[in-house]
Amino acid sequence: MRTQLVLSCLVFVCIVLCEVVAGAGNVLRNNFYKSTRCPNAEQLIRDITWSKAKNDVTLGARLLRLHYHDCFLRGCDASVLLDTEGTEQSEKEAGPNLSLGGFDVIDDIKQQVEAKCPGIVSCADILALSARDAVSFPFKTSMWEVETGRKDGNVSLASEVSSNLPLPDSNISTLQQLFAKKGLNVNDLVALSGAHTIGFAHCGAFSKRLFNFTGKGDMDPSLNATYAESLKKSCTNLANIVEMDPLSSTSFDSNYFNILINQNKGLFQSDASLLKDTHSVNVVKKLQNDRAFFVEFAKSMQKMGAIEVLTGNAGQIRKNCRAKN
């Protein structure tokens, strides 16, 4: 009996030490949770996400956007998931984030993970993994690698959103500056813009291009005229939504680049701005092929997912993704 007790204690100490060692290095790595008390965390998150994606073709777009909006503010620390506490509004209350979705999905995944592995898996990792898994579901394989080991942040400020987040009406120089601040280059800018191949957008995000481009009730001349007229009919109310990639909004593919450069059907001003720079134009041309797009998108997602991450002793593992511990 005593021997069994000693062995049990040694096993427990070994597990704890493994977790400490796993979190000691301030870097992300593949399958971080394998050496913790939640070795199957990534498989569990994938299974839950795929079960939801079966019945929701928009899930990939919503979680991908949520992950993107998270990483550009204070890094990939799940700060976008935090609810407002006190008088200072959190990130999700800022104008550009009001149309974000998927919070309930992350809540449910977190709840199921906590039931099996309490206090081990961060909300930041759940968001990064589930975004990848939701997009990957139609392919039944992971479309990019997600290194794990992120911790959750404790600060979320709506006031920081406008100065850090690339917006639909951003021009090419603004986009390049904002991406460069996060260690991302023009290749990353173009590749990540390819995420607009899935999902929908509210008319208010691009209505200026249709109805009042220069303040004179005019239309953006760089936008395909036939496409613009179609959008006008769909946008009688700015709250209406349209496909970001016409006729291909549920297929993760390179069609976004094809219609952008060959048909001038980039929905946002930020999309059209990619054609205003020689370097970005060359990348757009290159990514018209599915295989090339998938390769470059995977590289850029890994870079984006590592922006200003909290690891090791920094941050925390939230019990509830909407509130700091």
Short mmCIF file of C-alpha atoms in Angstrom, two decimals:
data_model
loop_
_atom_site.label_atom_id
_atom_site.label_comp_id
_atom_site.label_asym_id
_atom_site.label_seq_id
_atom_site.Cartn_x
_atom_site.Cartn_y
_atom_site.Cartn_z
CA MET A 1 0.00 0.00 0.00
CA ARG A 2 2.77 2.40 1.00
CA THR A 3 4.69 1.58 -2.19
CA GLN A 4 1.63 2.29 -4.32
CA LEU A 5 1.09 5.59 -2.53
CA VAL A 6 4.71 6.65 -3.11
CA LEU A 7 4.50 5.69 -6.77
CA SER A 8 1.25 7.64 -7.15
CA CYS A 9 2.84 10.71 -5.57
CA LEU A 10 5.88 10.42 -7.85
CA VAL A 11 3.66 10.19 -10.90
CA PHE A 12 1.73 13.27 -9.79
CA VAL A 13 4.95 15.24 -9.15
CA CYS A 14 6.26 14.17 -12.56
CA ILE A 15 3.09 15.40 -14.25
CA VAL A 16 3.26 18.75 -12.45
CA LEU A 17 6.94 19.17 -13.28
CA CYS A 18 6.27 18.36 -16.90
CA GLU A 19 3.66 21.08 -16.99
CA VAL A 20 6.06 23.57 -15.42
CA VAL A 21 8.76 22.65 -17.91
CA ALA A 22 6.25 22.86 -20.74
CA GLY A 23 5.34 26.39 -19.71
CA ALA A 24 8.83 27.55 -18.80
CA GLY A 25 10.04 28.51 -22.24
CA ASN A 26 8.62 31.73 -23.63
CA VAL A 27 7.95 30.20 -27.02
CA LEU A 28 5.08 28.39 -28.68
CA ARG A 29 5.56 24.88 -29.94
CA ASN A 30 3.72 22.05 -31.63
CA ASN A 31 1.45 19.98 -29.40
CA PHE A 32 2.30 21.92 -26.24
CA TYR A 33 -0.40 20.11 -24.26
CA LYS A 34 0.93 16.63 -24.96
CA SER A 35 3.16 16.86 -21.87
CA THR A 36 0.43 18.27 -19.61
CA ARG A 37 -2.56 16.75 -17.82
CA CYS A 38 -4.55 17.41 -20.99
CA PRO A 39 -2.54 15.54 -23.65
CA ASN A 40 -5.50 15.22 -26.01
CA ALA A 41 -6.53 18.88 -25.86
CA GLU A 42 -6.00 19.57 -29.56
CA GLN A 43 -7.93 16.50 -30.64
CA LEU A 44 -10.76 17.37 -28.26
CA ILE A 45 -10.99 20.93 -29.58
CA ARG A 46 -10.94 19.69 -33.17
CA ASP A 47 -13.70 17.15 -32.51
CA ILE A 48 -15.94 19.74 -30.88
CA THR A 49 -15.27 22.32 -33.60
CA TRP A 50 -15.88 19.86 -36.42
CA SER A 51 -19.16 18.75 -34.84
CA LYS A 52 -20.30 22.36 -34.90
CA ALA A 53 -18.96 23.06 -38.41
CA LYS A 54 -21.06 20.22 -39.82
CA ASN A 55 -24.16 22.32 -39.37
CA ASP A 56 -22.71 25.81 -39.77
CA VAL A 57 -20.95 26.74 -43.02
CA THR A 58 -20.18 30.21 -41.66
CA LEU A 59 -18.26 29.00 -38.61
CA GLY A 60 -14.83 29.10 -40.25
CA ALA A 61 -15.24 32.70 -41.37
CA ARG A 62 -16.54 33.85 -37.97
CA LEU A 63 -13.82 32.19 -35.89
CA LEU A 64 -11.07 33.21 -38.32
CA ARG A 65 -12.18 36.84 -38.08
CA LEU A 66 -12.38 36.61 -34.29
CA HIS A 67 -8.84 35.23 -34.13
CA TYR A 68 -7.57 37.94 -36.48
CA HIS A 69 -9.19 40.75 -34.48
CA ASP A 70 -7.72 39.28 -31.31
CA CYS A 71 -4.14 39.04 -32.54
CA PHE A 72 -3.90 42.62 -33.83
CA LEU A 73 -4.62 44.02 -30.37
CA ARG A 74 -2.16 43.11 -27.61
CA GLY A 75 -1.27 39.94 -29.50
CA CYS A 76 -3.06 36.59 -29.55
CA ASP A 77 -4.12 36.62 -25.90
CA ALA A 78 -7.92 36.19 -26.14
CA SER A 79 -8.41 39.80 -25.00
CA VAL A 80 -11.15 40.17 -27.61
CA LEU A 81 -13.23 37.61 -25.69
CA LEU A 82 -13.31 39.60 -22.44
CA ASP A 83 -16.55 41.31 -21.43
CA THR A 84 -16.52 44.86 -20.13
CA GLU A 85 -15.80 45.23 -16.42
CA GLY A 86 -16.43 48.55 -14.72
CA THR A 87 -16.52 51.73 -16.81
CA GLU A 88 -13.77 50.93 -19.34
CA GLN A 89 -15.28 49.21 -22.38
CA SER A 90 -13.57 46.05 -23.63
CA GLU A 91 -12.40 45.42 -27.21
CA LYS A 92 -15.61 43.69 -28.27
CA GLU A 93 -17.54 46.93 -27.63
CA ALA A 94 -15.52 48.93 -30.19
CA GLY A 95 -17.26 49.76 -33.47
CA PRO A 96 -15.19 47.48 -35.74
CA ASN A 97 -15.80 44.54 -33.38
CA LEU A 98 -19.55 44.88 -32.91
CA SER A 99 -20.21 42.53 -35.83
CA LEU A 100 -17.87 39.81 -34.57
CA GLY A 101 -19.43 36.40 -33.97
CA GLY A 102 -18.44 33.06 -32.51
CA PHE A 103 -18.16 34.06 -28.85
CA ASP A 104 -20.78 31.49 -27.89
CA VAL A 105 -18.88 28.79 -29.77
CA ILE A 106 -15.67 29.54 -27.89
CA ASP A 107 -17.61 29.55 -24.61
CA ASP A 108 -18.99 26.09 -25.34
CA ILE A 109 -15.64 24.64 -26.38
CA LYS A 110 -14.02 26.09 -23.27
CA GLN A 111 -16.74 24.61 -21.06
CA GLN A 112 -16.27 21.15 -22.55
CA VAL A 113 -12.47 21.35 -22.30
CA GLU A 114 -12.66 22.54 -18.69
CA ALA A 115 -14.92 19.61 -17.83
CA LYS A 116 -12.16 17.21 -18.89
CA CYS A 117 -9.05 19.26 -18.12
CA PRO A 118 -9.74 22.08 -15.65
CA GLY A 119 -7.28 24.96 -15.61
CA ILE A 120 -4.96 23.66 -18.33
CA VAL A 121 -5.96 24.98 -21.76
CA SER A 122 -6.01 28.72 -22.46
CA CYS A 123 -8.79 30.57 -24.23
CA ALA A 124 -6.15 32.02 -26.58
CA ASP A 125 -5.15 28.53 -27.72
CA ILE A 126 -8.78 27.44 -28.01
CA LEU A 127 -9.47 30.41 -30.29
CA ALA A 128 -6.39 29.78 -32.45
CA LEU A 129 -7.07 26.05 -32.76
CA SER A 130 -10.81 26.28 -33.35
CA ALA A 131 -10.36 28.95 -36.05
CA ARG A 132 -7.96 26.60 -37.87
CA ASP A 133 -10.20 23.58 -37.35
CA ALA A 134 -13.40 25.30 -38.52
CA VAL A 135 -11.76 26.44 -41.77
CA SER A 136 -10.18 22.99 -42.20
CA PHE A 137 -13.38 20.99 -41.70
CA PRO A 138 -14.36 20.71 -45.41
CA PHE A 139 -10.86 19.41 -46.20
CA LYS A 140 -10.80 16.91 -43.29
CA THR A 141 -7.18 17.85 -42.61
CA SER A 142 -5.43 20.75 -40.89
CA MET A 143 -4.86 23.61 -43.33
CA TRP A 144 -2.08 25.10 -41.20
CA GLU A 145 -0.07 24.24 -38.12
CA VAL A 146 -1.01 25.92 -34.86
CA GLU A 147 1.71 26.06 -32.25
CA THR A 148 0.33 26.22 -28.74
CA GLY A 149 1.28 27.36 -25.26
CA ARG A 150 -0.39 30.79 -25.24
CA LYS A 151 -1.64 32.32 -22.02
CA ASP A 152 -4.64 34.62 -21.68
CA GLY A 153 -4.29 38.35 -21.17
CA ASN A 154 -6.00 40.47 -18.51
CA VAL A 155 -6.40 43.75 -20.40
CA SER A 156 -9.00 44.55 -23.07
CA LEU A 157 -9.61 48.16 -24.12
CA ALA A 158 -11.99 49.37 -26.80
CA SER A 159 -9.94 52.55 -27.01
CA GLU A 160 -7.01 50.64 -28.52
CA VAL A 161 -8.93 49.12 -31.43
CA SER A 162 -8.98 51.91 -34.03
CA SER A 163 -5.24 52.55 -33.91
CA ASN A 164 -4.23 48.91 -34.24
CA LEU A 165 -6.81 47.08 -36.32
CA PRO A 166 -6.70 47.23 -40.14
CA LEU A 167 -10.13 48.37 -41.31
CA PRO A 168 -12.18 47.75 -44.50
CA ASP A 169 -11.50 51.30 -45.72
CA SER A 170 -7.74 51.26 -45.06
CA ASN A 171 -5.45 52.23 -47.92
CA ILE A 172 -2.33 50.30 -48.88
CA SER A 173 0.11 52.46 -46.93
CA THR A 174 -1.98 52.19 -43.74
CA LEU A 175 -2.27 48.44 -44.17
CA GLN A 176 1.47 48.05 -44.67
CA GLN A 177 2.21 50.14 -41.57
CA LEU A 178 -0.23 48.27 -39.34
CA PHE A 179 1.01 44.88 -40.51
CA ALA A 180 4.66 45.93 -40.14
CA LYS A 181 3.96 46.95 -36.51
CA LYS A 182 3.04 43.33 -35.90
CA GLY A 183 6.05 41.86 -37.68
CA LEU A 184 4.10 41.00 -40.83
CA ASN A 185 5.17 41.90 -44.36
CA VAL A 186 3.39 42.53 -47.67
CA ASN A 187 3.31 38.80 -48.46
CA ASP A 188 1.46 38.26 -45.18
CA LEU A 189 -0.87 41.18 -45.86
CA VAL A 190 -1.97 39.75 -49.20
CA ALA A 191 -2.14 36.14 -48.06
CA LEU A 192 -4.21 36.97 -44.97
CA SER A 193 -6.52 39.18 -47.04
CA GLY A 194 -7.38 35.93 -48.80
CA ALA A 195 -9.47 35.07 -45.73
CA HIS A 196 -12.11 37.24 -47.42
CA THR A 197 -12.79 34.28 -49.67
CA ILE A 198 -15.25 33.06 -46.99
CA GLY A 199 -17.92 34.83 -45.04
CA PHE A 200 -20.21 37.82 -45.28
CA ALA A 201 -19.98 41.55 -44.64
CA HIS A 202 -22.45 44.21 -43.56
CA CYS A 203 -23.16 46.81 -46.22
CA GLY A 204 -22.07 49.57 -43.85
CA ALA A 205 -18.47 48.35 -44.13
CA PHE A 206 -18.20 49.33 -47.79
CA SER A 207 -21.22 51.54 -48.57
CA LYS A 208 -19.07 54.62 -49.16
CA ARG A 209 -17.64 52.92 -52.27
CA LEU A 210 -21.16 52.57 -53.64
CA PHE A 211 -22.90 55.78 -52.69
CA ASN A 212 -20.50 58.55 -51.68
CA PHE A 213 -16.91 57.72 -52.53
CA THR A 214 -15.54 61.28 -52.75
CA GLY A 215 -18.36 63.02 -50.90
CA LYS A 216 -20.25 63.87 -54.09
CA GLY A 217 -22.70 60.97 -54.20
CA ASP A 218 -20.41 59.05 -56.53
CA MET A 219 -19.17 55.48 -56.79
CA ASP A 220 -15.61 54.18 -56.52
CA PRO A 221 -14.47 53.99 -60.17
CA SER A 222 -12.07 51.13 -59.36
CA LEU A 223 -14.99 48.85 -58.45
CA ASN A 224 -16.51 46.69 -61.19
CA ALA A 225 -19.57 48.70 -62.31
CA THR A 226 -21.87 45.70 -62.80
CA TYR A 227 -20.85 44.30 -59.45
CA ALA A 228 -21.41 47.71 -57.83
CA GLU A 229 -24.95 47.94 -59.19
CA SER A 230 -25.69 44.48 -57.82
CA LEU A 231 -24.34 45.51 -54.42
CA LYS A 232 -26.48 48.65 -54.41
CA LYS A 233 -29.60 46.53 -54.85
CA SER A 234 -28.54 44.33 -51.93
CA CYS A 235 -27.62 47.29 -49.73
CA THR A 236 -30.88 49.19 -49.39
CA ASN A 237 -30.18 48.91 -45.65
CA LEU A 238 -26.66 49.25 -44.26
CA ALA A 239 -27.36 46.39 -41.86
CA ASN A 240 -27.87 43.99 -44.78
CA ILE A 241 -25.16 41.45 -45.48
CA VAL A 242 -23.55 40.26 -48.71
CA GLU A 243 -20.99 37.65 -49.66
CA MET A 244 -17.39 38.86 -49.52
CA ASP A 245 -16.47 36.48 -52.34
CA PRO A 246 -19.48 36.41 -54.73
CA LEU A 247 -20.81 32.90 -55.39
CA SER A 248 -17.91 31.37 -53.44
CA SER A 249 -18.40 32.64 -49.89
CA THR A 250 -18.54 29.19 -48.30
CA SER A 251 -15.55 27.75 -50.19
CA PHE A 252 -12.07 28.37 -48.85
CA ASP A 253 -10.16 28.81 -52.11
CA SER A 254 -8.20 31.28 -54.25
CA ASN A 255 -11.25 32.74 -55.98
CA TYR A 256 -10.87 35.96 -53.99
CA PHE A 257 -7.63 36.73 -55.81
CA ASN A 258 -9.03 35.81 -59.22
CA ILE A 259 -12.00 38.16 -59.00
CA LEU A 260 -9.89 40.88 -57.37
CA ILE A 261 -7.28 41.20 -60.09
CA ASN A 262 -9.23 40.02 -63.14
CA GLN A 263 -12.66 41.50 -62.42
CA ASN A 264 -12.10 44.32 -59.90
CA LYS A 265 -14.54 42.69 -57.50
CA GLY A 266 -12.70 43.28 -54.25
CA LEU A 267 -15.51 44.19 -51.85
CA PHE A 268 -13.62 46.47 -49.46
CA GLN A 269 -11.42 49.46 -50.11
CA SER A 270 -8.68 47.48 -48.37
CA ASP A 271 -9.10 44.72 -50.97
CA ALA A 272 -8.88 47.14 -53.88
CA SER A 273 -5.83 48.80 -52.31
CA LEU A 274 -3.82 45.60 -52.84
CA LEU A 275 -3.80 46.55 -56.54
CA LYS A 276 -2.17 49.92 -55.80
CA ASP A 277 1.27 48.55 -54.98
CA THR A 278 3.61 46.67 -57.31
CA HIS A 279 4.74 44.20 -54.66
CA SER A 280 1.25 43.36 -53.47
CA VAL A 281 -0.01 43.03 -57.05
CA ASN A 282 2.68 40.45 -57.77
CA VAL A 283 1.65 38.47 -54.70
CA VAL A 284 -2.02 38.64 -55.71
CA LYS A 285 -1.10 37.21 -59.11
CA LYS A 286 0.86 34.40 -57.49
CA LEU A 287 -1.98 33.42 -55.15
CA GLN A 288 -4.59 32.92 -57.87
CA ASN A 289 -3.68 29.24 -57.65
CA ASP A 290 -5.27 27.26 -54.79
CA ARG A 291 -2.11 25.39 -53.92
CA ALA A 292 0.01 28.54 -53.79
CA PHE A 293 -2.62 30.31 -51.69
CA PHE A 294 -2.90 27.48 -49.18
CA VAL A 295 0.88 27.33 -48.71
CA GLU A 296 1.30 31.07 -48.22
CA PHE A 297 -1.81 31.43 -46.09
CA ALA A 298 -0.53 28.69 -43.78
CA LYS A 299 2.82 30.46 -43.35
CA SER A 300 1.18 33.80 -42.62
CA MET A 301 -1.34 32.33 -40.18
CA GLN A 302 1.50 30.81 -38.18
CA LYS A 303 3.22 34.21 -38.05
CA MET A 304 0.02 36.01 -37.10
CA GLY A 305 -0.77 33.42 -34.43
CA ALA A 306 2.54 34.17 -32.74
CA ILE A 307 2.08 37.95 -32.47
CA GLU A 308 3.01 39.24 -29.00
CA VAL A 309 1.89 36.03 -27.30
CA LEU A 310 1.97 35.58 -23.54
CA THR A 311 3.73 32.38 -22.50
CA GLY A 312 5.45 30.87 -19.48
CA ASN A 313 4.69 32.89 -16.35
CA ALA A 314 3.02 35.74 -18.24
CA GLY A 315 -0.77 35.85 -18.41
CA GLN A 316 -3.13 33.24 -17.01
CA ILE A 317 -5.41 30.34 -17.93
CA ARG A 318 -8.89 31.81 -17.66
CA LYS A 319 -11.62 29.64 -16.20
CA ASN A 320 -14.18 31.62 -18.18
CA CYS A 321 -13.10 33.17 -21.49
CA ARG A 322 -15.29 36.21 -20.91
CA ALA A 323 -13.72 37.21 -17.59
CA LYS A 324 -10.26 37.32 -16.07
CA ASN A 325 -9.75 35.10 -13.03
#
